JSON list of C-alpha atoms in Angstrom, two decimals:
[
{"chain": "A", "resi": 1, "resn": "MET", "atom": "CA", "xyz": [89.18, 94.11, 54.87]},
{"chain": "A", "resi": 2, "resn": "ASP", "atom": "CA", "xyz": [88.83, 96.98, 52.40]},
{"chain": "A", "resi": 3, "resn": "ALA", "atom": "CA", "xyz": [87.08, 96.94, 49.01]},
{"chain": "A", "resi": 4, "resn": "GLN", "atom": "CA", "xyz": [90.25, 95.88, 47.18]},
{"chain": "A", "resi": 5, "resn": "GLU", "atom": "CA", "xyz": [90.56, 92.77, 49.35]},
{"chain": "A", "resi": 6, "resn": "VAL", "atom": "CA", "xyz": [87.02, 91.44, 48.81]},
{"chain": "A", "resi": 7, "resn": "PRO", "atom": "CA", "xyz": [87.33, 88.11, 46.97]},
{"chain": "A", "resi": 8, "resn": "LEU", "atom": "CA", "xyz": [85.25, 87.72, 43.83]},
{"chain": "A", "resi": 9, "resn": "ASP", "atom": "CA", "xyz": [83.01, 84.70, 43.39]},
{"chain": "A", "resi": 10, "resn": "ASP", "atom": "CA", "xyz": [84.58, 82.35, 40.82]},
{"chain": "A", "resi": 11, "resn": "GLY", "atom": "CA", "xyz": [81.23, 81.88, 39.08]},
{"chain": "A", "resi": 12, "resn": "LEU", "atom": "CA", "xyz": [80.84, 85.61, 38.58]},
{"chain": "A", "resi": 13, "resn": "VAL", "atom": "CA", "xyz": [84.41, 85.93, 37.29]},
{"chain": "A", "resi": 14, "resn": "ALA", "atom": "CA", "xyz": [83.79, 83.12, 34.79]},
{"chain": "A", "resi": 15, "resn": "GLN", "atom": "CA", "xyz": [80.51, 84.69, 33.70]},
{"chain": "A", "resi": 16, "resn": "ILE", "atom": "CA", "xyz": [82.17, 88.07, 33.13]},
{"chain": "A", "resi": 17, "resn": "ALA", "atom": "CA", "xyz": [85.01, 86.42, 31.19]},
{"chain": "A", "resi": 18, "resn": "ALA", "atom": "CA", "xyz": [82.48, 84.67, 28.95]},
{"chain": "A", "resi": 19, "resn": "ILE", "atom": "CA", "xyz": [80.62, 87.93, 28.37]},
{"chain": "A", "resi": 20, "resn": "ASP", "atom": "CA", "xyz": [83.85, 89.77, 27.51]},
{"chain": "A", "resi": 21, "resn": "GLY", "atom": "CA", "xyz": [84.51, 87.32, 24.68]},
{"chain": "A", "resi": 22, "resn": "GLN", "atom": "CA", "xyz": [81.27, 88.16, 22.88]},
{"chain": "A", "resi": 23, "resn": "PRO", "atom": "CA", "xyz": [80.75, 90.70, 20.08]},
{"chain": "A", "resi": 24, "resn": "LEU", "atom": "CA", "xyz": [79.86, 94.19, 21.31]},
{"chain": "A", "resi": 25, "resn": "GLU", "atom": "CA", "xyz": [76.09, 94.03, 20.74]},
{"chain": "A", "resi": 26, "resn": "GLU", "atom": "CA", "xyz": [75.75, 90.64, 22.43]},
{"chain": "A", "resi": 27, "resn": "ARG", "atom": "CA", "xyz": [78.09, 91.74, 25.21]},
{"chain": "A", "resi": 28, "resn": "ALA", "atom": "CA", "xyz": [75.91, 94.77, 25.96]},
{"chain": "A", "resi": 29, "resn": "ALA", "atom": "CA", "xyz": [72.80, 92.60, 26.20]},
{"chain": "A", "resi": 30, "resn": "ALA", "atom": "CA", "xyz": [74.60, 90.05, 28.38]},
{"chain": "A", "resi": 31, "resn": "TYR", "atom": "CA", "xyz": [75.84, 92.74, 30.77]},
{"chain": "A", "resi": 32, "resn": "THR", "atom": "CA", "xyz": [72.31, 94.12, 31.00]},
{"chain": "A", "resi": 33, "resn": "GLN", "atom": "CA", "xyz": [71.00, 90.66, 31.92]},
{"chain": "A", "resi": 34, "resn": "LEU", "atom": "CA", "xyz": [73.79, 90.19, 34.47]},
{"chain": "A", "resi": 35, "resn": "HIS", "atom": "CA", "xyz": [73.08, 93.61, 35.98]},
{"chain": "A", "resi": 36, "resn": "ASP", "atom": "CA", "xyz": [69.38, 92.83, 36.28]},
{"chain": "A", "resi": 37, "resn": "ALA", "atom": "CA", "xyz": [70.07, 89.43, 37.88]},
{"chain": "A", "resi": 38, "resn": "LEU", "atom": "CA", "xyz": [72.50, 90.91, 40.41]},
{"chain": "A", "resi": 39, "resn": "ARG", "atom": "CA", "xyz": [70.09, 93.74, 41.21]},
{"chain": "A", "resi": 40, "resn": "ASP", "atom": "CA", "xyz": [67.29, 91.23, 41.80]},
{"chain": "A", "resi": 41, "resn": "ILE", "atom": "CA", "xyz": [69.53, 89.28, 44.18]},
{"chain": "A", "resi": 42, "resn": "LEU", "atom": "CA", "xyz": [70.68, 92.37, 46.06]},
{"chain": "A", "resi": 43, "resn": "GLU", "atom": "CA", "xyz": [67.28, 94.02, 46.30]},
{"chain": "A", "resi": 44, "resn": "GLY", "atom": "CA", "xyz": [65.26, 90.82, 46.65]},
{"chain": "A", "resi": 45, "resn": "GLY", "atom": "CA", "xyz": [65.40, 90.80, 50.43]},
{"chain": "A", "resi": 46, "resn": "ASP", "atom": "CA", "xyz": [64.13, 94.37, 50.70]},
{"chain": "A", "resi": 47, "resn": "VAL", "atom": "CA", "xyz": [60.78, 93.91, 49.00]},
{"chain": "A", "resi": 48, "resn": "PRO", "atom": "CA", "xyz": [58.22, 91.21, 49.79]},
{"chain": "A", "resi": 49, "resn": "VAL", "atom": "CA", "xyz": [57.28, 89.05, 46.82]},
{"chain": "A", "resi": 50, "resn": "VAL", "atom": "CA", "xyz": [53.74, 89.77, 45.63]},
{"chain": "A", "resi": 51, "resn": "THR", "atom": "CA", "xyz": [52.03, 87.16, 43.50]},
{"chain": "A", "resi": 52, "resn": "GLU", "atom": "CA", "xyz": [49.05, 87.98, 41.35]},
{"chain": "A", "resi": 53, "resn": "ARG", "atom": "CA", "xyz": [45.91, 85.94, 41.88]}
]
Protein backbone atom coordinates (compact mmCIF):
# COMPACT_ATOMS: atom_id res chain seq x y z
CA MET A 1 0.00 0.00 0.00
CA ASP A 2 1.49 3.35 -0.99
CA ALA A 3 0.87 6.76 0.62
CA GLN A 4 -2.06 7.51 -1.67
CA GLU A 5 -3.87 4.36 -0.54
CA VAL A 6 -3.64 4.99 3.22
CA PRO A 7 -7.20 5.45 4.52
CA LEU A 8 -7.87 8.56 6.58
CA ASP A 9 -9.54 8.28 9.96
CA ASP A 10 -13.13 9.52 9.68
CA GLY A 11 -12.76 11.54 12.89
CA LEU A 12 -9.77 13.39 11.52
CA VAL A 13 -11.55 14.07 8.23
CA ALA A 14 -14.56 15.48 10.10
CA GLN A 15 -12.31 17.60 12.29
CA ILE A 16 -10.50 19.04 9.27
CA ALA A 17 -13.82 19.74 7.53
CA ALA A 18 -15.04 21.61 10.62
CA ILE A 19 -11.82 23.63 10.76
CA ASP A 20 -12.06 24.52 7.06
CA GLY A 21 -15.44 26.13 7.64
CA GLN A 22 -14.08 28.64 10.15
CA PRO A 23 -12.90 32.21 9.46
CA LEU A 24 -9.20 32.47 8.62
CA GLU A 25 -7.94 33.59 12.04
CA GLU A 26 -9.88 30.89 13.90
CA ARG A 27 -8.89 28.32 11.27
CA ALA A 28 -5.20 29.09 11.80
CA ALA A 29 -5.53 28.64 15.55
CA ALA A 30 -7.51 25.42 15.12
CA TYR A 31 -4.92 23.96 12.74
CA THR A 32 -2.19 24.86 15.23
CA GLN A 33 -4.07 23.00 17.98
CA LEU A 34 -4.64 20.01 15.69
CA HIS A 35 -0.97 19.97 14.73
CA ASP A 36 0.11 20.05 18.37
CA ALA A 37 -2.31 17.26 19.30
CA LEU A 38 -1.16 15.04 16.44
CA ARG A 39 2.49 15.73 17.25
CA ASP A 40 1.88 14.78 20.89
CA ILE A 41 0.28 11.52 19.78
CA LEU A 42 3.04 10.68 17.31
CA GLU A 43 5.94 11.64 19.56
CA GLY A 44 4.35 10.53 22.82
CA GLY A 45 5.77 7.03 22.67
CA ASP A 46 9.31 8.27 22.13
CA VAL A 47 9.70 10.24 25.34
CA PRO A 48 8.92 9.01 28.85
CA VAL A 49 6.40 11.13 30.71
CA VAL A 50 8.03 13.09 33.53
CA THR A 51 5.81 14.41 36.28
CA GLU A 52 6.90 17.20 38.56
CA ARG A 53 6.81 16.54 42.29
